[in-house]
Structures are given as C-alpha cells and as structure tokens.
CSV table of C-alpha atoms in Angstrom, one decimal:
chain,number,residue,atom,x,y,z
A,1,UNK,CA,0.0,0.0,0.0
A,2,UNK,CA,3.3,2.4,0.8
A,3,UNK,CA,4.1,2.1,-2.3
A,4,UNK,CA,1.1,3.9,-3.8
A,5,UNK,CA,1.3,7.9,-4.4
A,6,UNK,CA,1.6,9.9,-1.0
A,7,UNK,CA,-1.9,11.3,-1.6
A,8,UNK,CA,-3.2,8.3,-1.9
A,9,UNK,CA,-1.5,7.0,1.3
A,10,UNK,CA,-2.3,9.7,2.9
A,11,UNK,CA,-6.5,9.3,1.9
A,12,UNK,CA,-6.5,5.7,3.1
A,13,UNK,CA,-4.5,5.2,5.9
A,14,UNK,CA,-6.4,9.1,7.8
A,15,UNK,CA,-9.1,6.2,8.1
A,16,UNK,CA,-7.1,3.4,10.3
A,17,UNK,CA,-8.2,5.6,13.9
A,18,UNK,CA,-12.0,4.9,13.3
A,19,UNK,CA,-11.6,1.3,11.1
A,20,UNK,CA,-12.6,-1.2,13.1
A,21,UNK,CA,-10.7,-3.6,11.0
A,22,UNK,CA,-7.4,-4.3,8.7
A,23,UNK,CA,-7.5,-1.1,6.7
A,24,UNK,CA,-6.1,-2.4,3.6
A,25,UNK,CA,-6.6,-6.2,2.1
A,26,UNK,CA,-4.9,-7.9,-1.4
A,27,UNK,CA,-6.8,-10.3,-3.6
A,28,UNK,CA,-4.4,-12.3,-6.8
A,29,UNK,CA,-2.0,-8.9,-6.5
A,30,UNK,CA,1.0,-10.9,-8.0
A,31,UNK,CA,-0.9,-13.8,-9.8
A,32,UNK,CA,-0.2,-15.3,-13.1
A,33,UNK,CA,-3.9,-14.4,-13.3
A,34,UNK,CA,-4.8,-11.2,-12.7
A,35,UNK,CA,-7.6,-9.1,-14.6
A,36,UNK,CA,-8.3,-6.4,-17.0
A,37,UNK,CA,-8.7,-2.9,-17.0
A,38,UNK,CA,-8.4,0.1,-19.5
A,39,UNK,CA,-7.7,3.6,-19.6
A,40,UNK,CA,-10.3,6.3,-19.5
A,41,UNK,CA,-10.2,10.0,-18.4
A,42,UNK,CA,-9.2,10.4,-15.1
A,43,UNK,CA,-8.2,6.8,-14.4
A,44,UNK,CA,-8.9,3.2,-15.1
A,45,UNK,CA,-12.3,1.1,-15.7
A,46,UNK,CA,-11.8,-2.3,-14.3
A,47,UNK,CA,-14.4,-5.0,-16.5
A,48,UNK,CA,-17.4,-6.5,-14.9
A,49,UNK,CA,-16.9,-10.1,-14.1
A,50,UNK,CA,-13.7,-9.8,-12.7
A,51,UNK,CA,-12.3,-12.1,-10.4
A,52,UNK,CA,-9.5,-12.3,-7.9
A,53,UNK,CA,-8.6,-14.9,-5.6
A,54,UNK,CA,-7.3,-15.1,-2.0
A,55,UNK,CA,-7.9,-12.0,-0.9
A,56,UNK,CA,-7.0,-12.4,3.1
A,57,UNK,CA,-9.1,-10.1,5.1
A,58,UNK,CA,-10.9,-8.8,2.6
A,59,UNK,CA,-14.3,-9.3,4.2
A,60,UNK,CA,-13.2,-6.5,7.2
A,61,UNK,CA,-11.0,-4.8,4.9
A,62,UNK,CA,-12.0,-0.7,4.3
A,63,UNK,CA,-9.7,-1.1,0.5
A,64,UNK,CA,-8.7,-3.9,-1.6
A,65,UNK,CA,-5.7,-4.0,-3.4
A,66,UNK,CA,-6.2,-5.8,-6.8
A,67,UNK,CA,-3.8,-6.8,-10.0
A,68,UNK,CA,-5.3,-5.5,-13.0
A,69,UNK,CA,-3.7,-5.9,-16.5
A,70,UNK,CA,-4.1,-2.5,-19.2
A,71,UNK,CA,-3.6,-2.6,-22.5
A,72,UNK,CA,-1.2,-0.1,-23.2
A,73,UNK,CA,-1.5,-0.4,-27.1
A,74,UNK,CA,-3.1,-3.0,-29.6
A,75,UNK,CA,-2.0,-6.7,-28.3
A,76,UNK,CA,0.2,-5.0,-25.9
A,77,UNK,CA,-0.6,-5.2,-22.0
A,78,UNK,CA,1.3,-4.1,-19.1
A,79,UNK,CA,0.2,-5.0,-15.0
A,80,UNK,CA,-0.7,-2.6,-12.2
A,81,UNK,CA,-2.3,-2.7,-9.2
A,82,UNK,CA,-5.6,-0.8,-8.3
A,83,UNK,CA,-7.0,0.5,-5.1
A,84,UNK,CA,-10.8,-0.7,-4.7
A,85,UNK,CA,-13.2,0.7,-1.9
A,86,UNK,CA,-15.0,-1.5,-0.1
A,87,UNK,CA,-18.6,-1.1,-2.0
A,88,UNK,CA,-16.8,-1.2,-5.6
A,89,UNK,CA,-16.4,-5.2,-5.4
A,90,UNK,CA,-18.6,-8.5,-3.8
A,91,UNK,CA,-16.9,-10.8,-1.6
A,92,UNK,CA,-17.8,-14.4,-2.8
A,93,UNK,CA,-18.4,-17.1,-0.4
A,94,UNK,CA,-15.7,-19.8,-1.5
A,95,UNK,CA,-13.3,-19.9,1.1
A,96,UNK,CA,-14.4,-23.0,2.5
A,97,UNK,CA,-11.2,-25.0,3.4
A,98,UNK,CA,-9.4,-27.2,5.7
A,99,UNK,CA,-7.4,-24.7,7.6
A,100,UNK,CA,-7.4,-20.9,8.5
A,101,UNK,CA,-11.1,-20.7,7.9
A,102,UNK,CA,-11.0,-17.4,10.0
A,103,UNK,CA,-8.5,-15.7,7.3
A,104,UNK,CA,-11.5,-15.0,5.3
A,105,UNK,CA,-9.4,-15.5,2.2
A,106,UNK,CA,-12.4,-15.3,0.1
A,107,UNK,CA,-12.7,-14.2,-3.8
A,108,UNK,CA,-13.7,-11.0,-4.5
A,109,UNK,CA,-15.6,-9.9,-7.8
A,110,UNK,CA,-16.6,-6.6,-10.0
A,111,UNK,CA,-20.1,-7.3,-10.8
A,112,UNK,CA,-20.1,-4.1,-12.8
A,113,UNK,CA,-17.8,-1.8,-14.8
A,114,UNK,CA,-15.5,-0.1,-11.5
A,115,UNK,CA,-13.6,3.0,-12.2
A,116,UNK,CA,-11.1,3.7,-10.5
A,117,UNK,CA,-8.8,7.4,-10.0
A,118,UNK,CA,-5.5,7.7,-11.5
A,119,UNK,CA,-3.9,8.0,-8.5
A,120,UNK,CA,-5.7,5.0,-6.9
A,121,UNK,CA,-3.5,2.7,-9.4
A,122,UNK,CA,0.2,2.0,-9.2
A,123,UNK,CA,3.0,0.4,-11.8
A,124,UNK,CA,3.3,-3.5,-10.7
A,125,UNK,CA,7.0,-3.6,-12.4
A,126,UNK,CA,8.3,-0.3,-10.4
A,127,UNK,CA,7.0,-1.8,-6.8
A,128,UNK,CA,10.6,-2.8,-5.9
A,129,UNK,CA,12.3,0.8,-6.6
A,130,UNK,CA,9.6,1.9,-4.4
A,131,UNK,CA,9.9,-0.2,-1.7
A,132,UNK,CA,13.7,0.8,-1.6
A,133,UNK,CA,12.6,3.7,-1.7
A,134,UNK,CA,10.4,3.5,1.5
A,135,UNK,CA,13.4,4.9,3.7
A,136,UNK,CA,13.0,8.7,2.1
A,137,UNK,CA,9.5,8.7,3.3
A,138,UNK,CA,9.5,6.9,6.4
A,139,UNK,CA,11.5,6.3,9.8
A,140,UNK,CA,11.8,3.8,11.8
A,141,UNK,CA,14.0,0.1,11.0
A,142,UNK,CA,11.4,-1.4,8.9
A,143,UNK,CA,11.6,1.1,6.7
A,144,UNK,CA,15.3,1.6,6.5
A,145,UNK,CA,14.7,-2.5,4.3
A,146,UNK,CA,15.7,-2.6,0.9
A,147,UNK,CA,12.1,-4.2,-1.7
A,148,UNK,CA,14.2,-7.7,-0.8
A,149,UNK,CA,14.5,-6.8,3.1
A,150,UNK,CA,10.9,-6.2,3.3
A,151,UNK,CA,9.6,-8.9,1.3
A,152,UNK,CA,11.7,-11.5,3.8
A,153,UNK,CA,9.2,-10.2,6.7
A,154,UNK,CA,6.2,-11.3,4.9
A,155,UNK,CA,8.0,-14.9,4.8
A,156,UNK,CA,9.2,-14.8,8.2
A,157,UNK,CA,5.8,-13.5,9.9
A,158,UNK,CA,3.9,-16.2,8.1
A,159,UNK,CA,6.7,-19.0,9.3
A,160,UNK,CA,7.3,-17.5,12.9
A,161,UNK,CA,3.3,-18.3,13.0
A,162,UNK,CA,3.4,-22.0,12.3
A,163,UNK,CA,6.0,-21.8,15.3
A,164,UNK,CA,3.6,-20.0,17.2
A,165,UNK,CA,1.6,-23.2,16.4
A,166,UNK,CA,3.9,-26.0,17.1
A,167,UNK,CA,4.8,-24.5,20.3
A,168,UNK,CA,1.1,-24.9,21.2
A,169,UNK,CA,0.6,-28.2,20.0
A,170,UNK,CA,3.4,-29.3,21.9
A,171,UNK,CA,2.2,-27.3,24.9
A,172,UNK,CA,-1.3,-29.4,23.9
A,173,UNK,CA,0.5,-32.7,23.7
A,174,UNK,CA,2.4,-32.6,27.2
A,175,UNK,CA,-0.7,-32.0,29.2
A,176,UNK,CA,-3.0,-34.8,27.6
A,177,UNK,CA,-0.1,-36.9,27.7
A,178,UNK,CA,0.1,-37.0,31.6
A,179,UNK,CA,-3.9,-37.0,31.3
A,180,UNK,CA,-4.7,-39.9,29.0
A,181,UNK,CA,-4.2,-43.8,29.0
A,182,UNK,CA,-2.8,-45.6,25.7
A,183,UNK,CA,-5.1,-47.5,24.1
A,184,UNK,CA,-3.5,-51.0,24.1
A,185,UNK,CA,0.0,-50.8,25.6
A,186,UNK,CA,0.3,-51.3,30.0
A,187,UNK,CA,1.2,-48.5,31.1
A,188,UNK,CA,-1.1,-45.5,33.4
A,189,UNK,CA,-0.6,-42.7,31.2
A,190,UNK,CA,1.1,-41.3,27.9
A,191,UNK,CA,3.7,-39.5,29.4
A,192,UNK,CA,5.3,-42.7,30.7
A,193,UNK,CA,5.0,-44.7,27.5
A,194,UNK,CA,8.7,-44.7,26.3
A,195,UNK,CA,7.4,-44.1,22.3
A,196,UNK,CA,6.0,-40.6,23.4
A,197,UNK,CA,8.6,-39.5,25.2
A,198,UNK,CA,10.9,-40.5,22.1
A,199,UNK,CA,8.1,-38.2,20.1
A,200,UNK,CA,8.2,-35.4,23.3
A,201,UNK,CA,12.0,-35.2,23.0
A,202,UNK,CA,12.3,-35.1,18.8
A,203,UNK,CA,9.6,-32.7,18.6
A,204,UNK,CA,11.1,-30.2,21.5
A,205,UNK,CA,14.5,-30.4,19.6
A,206,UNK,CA,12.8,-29.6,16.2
A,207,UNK,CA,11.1,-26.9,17.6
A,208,UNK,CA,13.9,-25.7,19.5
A,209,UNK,CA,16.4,-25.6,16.4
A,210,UNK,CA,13.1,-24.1,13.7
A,211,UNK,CA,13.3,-21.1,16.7
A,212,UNK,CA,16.8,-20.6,16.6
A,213,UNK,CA,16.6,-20.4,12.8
A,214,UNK,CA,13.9,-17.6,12.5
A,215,UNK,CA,15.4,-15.4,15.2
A,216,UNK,CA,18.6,-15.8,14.1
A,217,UNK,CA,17.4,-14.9,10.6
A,218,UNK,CA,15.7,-11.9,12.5
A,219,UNK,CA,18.9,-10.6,13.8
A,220,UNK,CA,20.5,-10.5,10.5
A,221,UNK,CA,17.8,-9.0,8.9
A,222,UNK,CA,17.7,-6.3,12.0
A,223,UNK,CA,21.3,-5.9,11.2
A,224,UNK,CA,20.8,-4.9,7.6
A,225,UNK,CA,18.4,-2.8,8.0
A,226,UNK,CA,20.6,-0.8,11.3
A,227,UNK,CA,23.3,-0.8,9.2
A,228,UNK,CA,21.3,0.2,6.0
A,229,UNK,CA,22.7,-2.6,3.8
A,230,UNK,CA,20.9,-3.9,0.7
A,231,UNK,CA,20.4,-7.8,0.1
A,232,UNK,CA,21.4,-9.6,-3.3
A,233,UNK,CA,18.8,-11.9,-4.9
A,234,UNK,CA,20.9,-14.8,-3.9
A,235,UNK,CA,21.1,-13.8,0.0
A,236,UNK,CA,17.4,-13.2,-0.3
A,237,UNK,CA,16.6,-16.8,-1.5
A,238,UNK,CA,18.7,-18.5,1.0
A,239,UNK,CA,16.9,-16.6,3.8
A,240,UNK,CA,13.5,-17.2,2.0
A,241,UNK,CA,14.5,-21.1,1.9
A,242,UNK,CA,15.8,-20.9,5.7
A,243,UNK,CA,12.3,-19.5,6.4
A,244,UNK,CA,10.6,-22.0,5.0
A,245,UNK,CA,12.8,-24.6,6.2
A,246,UNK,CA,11.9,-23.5,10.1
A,247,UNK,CA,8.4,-23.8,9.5
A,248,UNK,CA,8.2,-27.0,7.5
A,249,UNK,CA,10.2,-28.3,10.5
A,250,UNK,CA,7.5,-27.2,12.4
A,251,UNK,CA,4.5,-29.1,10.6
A,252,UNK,CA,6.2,-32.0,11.1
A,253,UNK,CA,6.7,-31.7,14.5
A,254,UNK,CA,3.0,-31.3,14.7
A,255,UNK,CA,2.7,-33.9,12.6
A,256,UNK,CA,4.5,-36.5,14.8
A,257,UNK,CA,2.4,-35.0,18.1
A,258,UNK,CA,-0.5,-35.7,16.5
A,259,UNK,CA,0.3,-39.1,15.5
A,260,UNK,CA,1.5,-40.0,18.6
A,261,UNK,CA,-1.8,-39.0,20.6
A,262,UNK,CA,-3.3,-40.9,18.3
A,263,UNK,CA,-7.2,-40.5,17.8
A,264,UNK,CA,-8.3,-38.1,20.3
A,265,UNK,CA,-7.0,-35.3,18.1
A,266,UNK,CA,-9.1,-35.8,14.9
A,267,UNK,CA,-12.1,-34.5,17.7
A,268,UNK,CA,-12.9,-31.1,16.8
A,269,UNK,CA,-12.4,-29.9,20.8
A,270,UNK,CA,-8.9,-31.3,20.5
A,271,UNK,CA,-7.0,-28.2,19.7
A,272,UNK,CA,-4.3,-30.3,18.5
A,273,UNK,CA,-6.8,-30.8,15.2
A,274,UNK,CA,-6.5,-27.1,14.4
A,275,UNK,CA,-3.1,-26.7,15.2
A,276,UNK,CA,-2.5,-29.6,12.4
A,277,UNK,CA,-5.0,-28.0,9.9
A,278,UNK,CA,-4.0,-24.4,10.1
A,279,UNK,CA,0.0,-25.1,9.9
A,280,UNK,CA,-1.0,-27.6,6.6
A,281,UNK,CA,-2.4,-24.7,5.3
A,282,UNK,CA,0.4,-22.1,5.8
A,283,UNK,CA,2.9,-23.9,4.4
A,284,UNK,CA,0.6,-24.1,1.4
A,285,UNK,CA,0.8,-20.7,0.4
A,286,UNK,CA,2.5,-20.4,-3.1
A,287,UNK,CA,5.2,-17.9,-2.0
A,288,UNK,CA,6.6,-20.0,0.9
A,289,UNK,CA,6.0,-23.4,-0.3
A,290,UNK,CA,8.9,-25.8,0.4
A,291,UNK,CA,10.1,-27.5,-3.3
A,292,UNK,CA,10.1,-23.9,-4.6
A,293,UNK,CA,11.5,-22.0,-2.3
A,294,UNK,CA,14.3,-24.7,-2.5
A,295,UNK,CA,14.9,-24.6,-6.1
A,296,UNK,CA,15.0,-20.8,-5.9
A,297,UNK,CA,17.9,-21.0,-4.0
A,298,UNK,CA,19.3,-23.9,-4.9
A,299,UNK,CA,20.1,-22.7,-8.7
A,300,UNK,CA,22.0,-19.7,-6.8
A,301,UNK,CA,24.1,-22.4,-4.9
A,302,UNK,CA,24.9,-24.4,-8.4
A,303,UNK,CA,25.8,-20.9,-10.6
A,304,UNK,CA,22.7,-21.6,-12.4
A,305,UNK,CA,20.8,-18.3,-14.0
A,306,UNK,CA,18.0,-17.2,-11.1
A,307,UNK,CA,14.4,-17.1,-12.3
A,308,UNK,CA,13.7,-13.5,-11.2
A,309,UNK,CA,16.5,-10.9,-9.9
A,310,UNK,CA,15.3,-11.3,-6.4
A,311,UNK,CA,11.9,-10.8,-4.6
A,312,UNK,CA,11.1,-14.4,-5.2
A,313,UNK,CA,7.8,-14.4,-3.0
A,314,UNK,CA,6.3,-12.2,-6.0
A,315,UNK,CA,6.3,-13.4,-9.5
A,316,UNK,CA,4.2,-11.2,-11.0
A,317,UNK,CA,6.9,-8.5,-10.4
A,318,UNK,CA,8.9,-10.4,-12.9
A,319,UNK,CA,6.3,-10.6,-15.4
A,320,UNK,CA,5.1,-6.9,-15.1
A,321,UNK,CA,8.9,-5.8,-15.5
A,322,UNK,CA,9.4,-7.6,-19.3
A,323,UNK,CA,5.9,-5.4,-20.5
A,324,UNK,CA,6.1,-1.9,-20.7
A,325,UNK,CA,5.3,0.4,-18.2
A,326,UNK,CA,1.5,1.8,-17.7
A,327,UNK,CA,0.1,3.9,-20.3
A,328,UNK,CA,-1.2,7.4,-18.8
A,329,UNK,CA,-4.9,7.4,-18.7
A,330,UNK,CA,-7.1,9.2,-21.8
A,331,UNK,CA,-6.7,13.0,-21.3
C-alpha cells in the first residue's frame, strides 16, 4: 500500500483511527492471473466479471488491493495494481477450506464496470524501486529495508506463525499426555509410555532448532536494515528457503504429536486438530511453499541463471517488468 502515491497513502490510511478492521486487504496482487482494465479520463475502468482470488481479510477490509492488467497499445498489456473501496467489489463465499477458515481468504468480484482514479492505481514492475525507496518517506528500521529486506518479513511472519503453532501443540500434547491412557499398551498414562517420550524429546528439539533459525534470521535482517545494507537476490533466496525450512520443520513436529496422541486429536475440541490443519495450510501458500523455495535458492548455490532478480515471494513483479510500463490514462 506504501508504495502507492503519497496522496493516496495519505487518503487511506487518515481512516485506520475509526476502522474497526485491517484497513487495507490484497486479492491475486501478484498472480499469473490477474484481470483487466483500460484507460479512461481520469483513471482506469476495471471490466465487470472480474475475479480475484485469496484475498486475506478482505471481508473487514476498508480497501482492496487488486492486480489489474491495461492494455497499453493494440495486443500489448502491461500489469498494475488498483485501489478498490469497499462497495466497488462483492466478496464471494468460497473460502471454505481445511485450515485458517478465520483468514477470510475469500474471492472478491466486479459485478459491474469499477472506475477507478488515476492516483488509486500503481505500476506493478516499479514496486521494488519503491519499496527501496520507502526509507526517504518513512522512519523507523522497517523502513530503513531494501524491496528484498521487506519482502523476507512477509515470509518470516507467516513461518514464525506456524512456530507459534507447534509451540502450542506441543504445549497441547504434554498435558493430555500425563492425562490420558494408551489405548493398548500397559502402562497409566502417555507420558510414561517410552514411544511418546521418544516423540516429546524429537519434537522439543525440532522446535527448539526451527526457533533458533527464525530469530537468528531476524537478527541478520535487523542488522541490515541498522546498518542500512541492501540484500542480493541470492542472499534473499537462502533466507526465503531458511524461512521456510523453520516452519516446515515445524508441521512435522506437529505432525509427529499428532500421530502420537493418536485418535483423540481428529475430535474437533482437540485443539491439537486445528493446530494440524492451520499449519498444513500455511505452508501451502505459493510464496513460501517448500520444493520452490528450495529450487529458488538452490540454482544460486549451483551458478545456475536465477528465475527472477530477487523478490522471489512475488512473480508477478517479474512478469510486469518484461511489459512496458503503464500507459497514462485518456486526457
């Protein structure tokens, strides 16, 4: 949202005192599929029918932040993203999943033509020399990140939550442990059944070292930004892939808790359930996901040629940089 024009900032954000909610959502902002919009006086018109998926928050959201594709000449297109106000889209009900139900991840749609003000729509390809330059605008450490810096804290929030996770599953699974029988093996509870505390001991350790990783990752990204140093694509993909590492870690730690309670955490009471769920869930999400963050980095480690120049977590920067830039809207 930063990266929009300071008027714009400035109209949007004068609302976060009264919102009662996230103040800005995003719905398909870096998709492969995003949807299209032309130029008209003043701004943009974005088509009716358009539809954007995943759009976390969006149901308490006051704006939505939306990838839109412009033709810029005939058979030419280039990608943006647009500022909607809650009123100019529908929320479909479609988020009906297995995990993080209360995300409210939920498509959102145009039923009818939206414009939308010149200044509410921003260049997709020129996001990253914005974000760097974030630092003239703002104070404060966050903001002294480079576009690389800033997209590792969306990958480290999201991972440091499935740790938030495992550390309460494992809280879960030593206290109905010490509560519960096994079902077919002599001994008075869990806790003293020599399997679990084989399970109680690996899981501690992997959650332990996953910790250790994303804090220590933390640091170094603190330091950066203190000492106002930029981060190469390849630096960027190996903390992306250390990220992901931690919290995959994690699920499996889960994983192993669950398994060794054994059916009493399929019940939907059992927390243990939703710990399981939610953390399978997370480490769905395309910009974190384990096999590609892996590869990402791993062509760095073998002198391969990267994919992108950096800010892995968002493709559709790449894409948006080999069109050309926005056409101004009709005069």
């Amino acid at each position: 949202m930063l990266t929009f024009p300071q008027e714009t900032v400035t109209e949007v954000y004068a609302r976060a005192p009264q919102w009662p909610g996230p103040v800005v959502a995003s719905a398909s902002l870096f998709s492969e599929r995003i949807q299209k919009a032309r130029p008209v006086p003043g701004g943009y018109l974005i088509e009716a029918g358009n539809k954007w998926g995943f759009g976390s928050g969006s149901k308490h959201a006051a704006y939505l932040v939306v990838g839109i594709e412009v033709e810029t000449a005939p058979g030419t297109t280039t990608r943006a993203m647009a500022l909607l106000e809650k009123g100019q889209y529908e929320i479909v009900d479609d988020w009906h999943v297995m995990g993080l139900s209360g995300s409210s991840s939920n498509s959102v749609t145009t039923p009818a033509e939206v414009f939308v003000p010149e200044r509410r729509v921003a260049d997709l390809a020129g996001m990253p020399g914005r974000l760097d330059g974030l630092h003239q605008r703002y104070a404060g450490l966050g903001f002294a990140l480079d576009a690389r810096g800033l997209m590792l804290i969306v990958a480290m929030e999201t991972m440091a939550v499935v740790l938030g996770m495992a550390k309460g599953a494992f809280d879960c699974f030593v206290d109905q442990s010490r509560r519960k029988k096994p079902f077919n093996l002599p001994y008075d509870t869990l806790a003293a059944t020599p399997s679990v505390q084989v399970v109680a001991g690996k899981t501690r350790a992997m959650i332990n070292a996953a910790e250790s990783l994303l804090f220590g990752r933390a640091d170094h990204i603190d330091r950066k930004a203190r000492d106002g140093q930029p981060f190469t694509a390849a630096e960027e993909s190996e903390i992306t892939m250390d990220f992901v590492h931690a919290g995959n870690v994690c699920g499996a730690a889960i994983d192993a808790i669950q398994i060794a309670l054994g059916s009493s955490t399929v019940g939907l009471r059992n927390p243990i359930q939703r710990f399981a769920r939610d953390a399978r869930v997370a480490l769905t999400h395309g910009s974190t996901r384990l096999d590609p963050a892996a590869e990402i980095s791993g062509r760095h480690l073998m002198g391969q040629t990267p994919f992108t120049d950096g800010m892995a977590a968002v493709p559709g920067v790449a894409k948006a940089a080999e069109a050309p830039r926005i056409v101004e809207p009709v005069a």
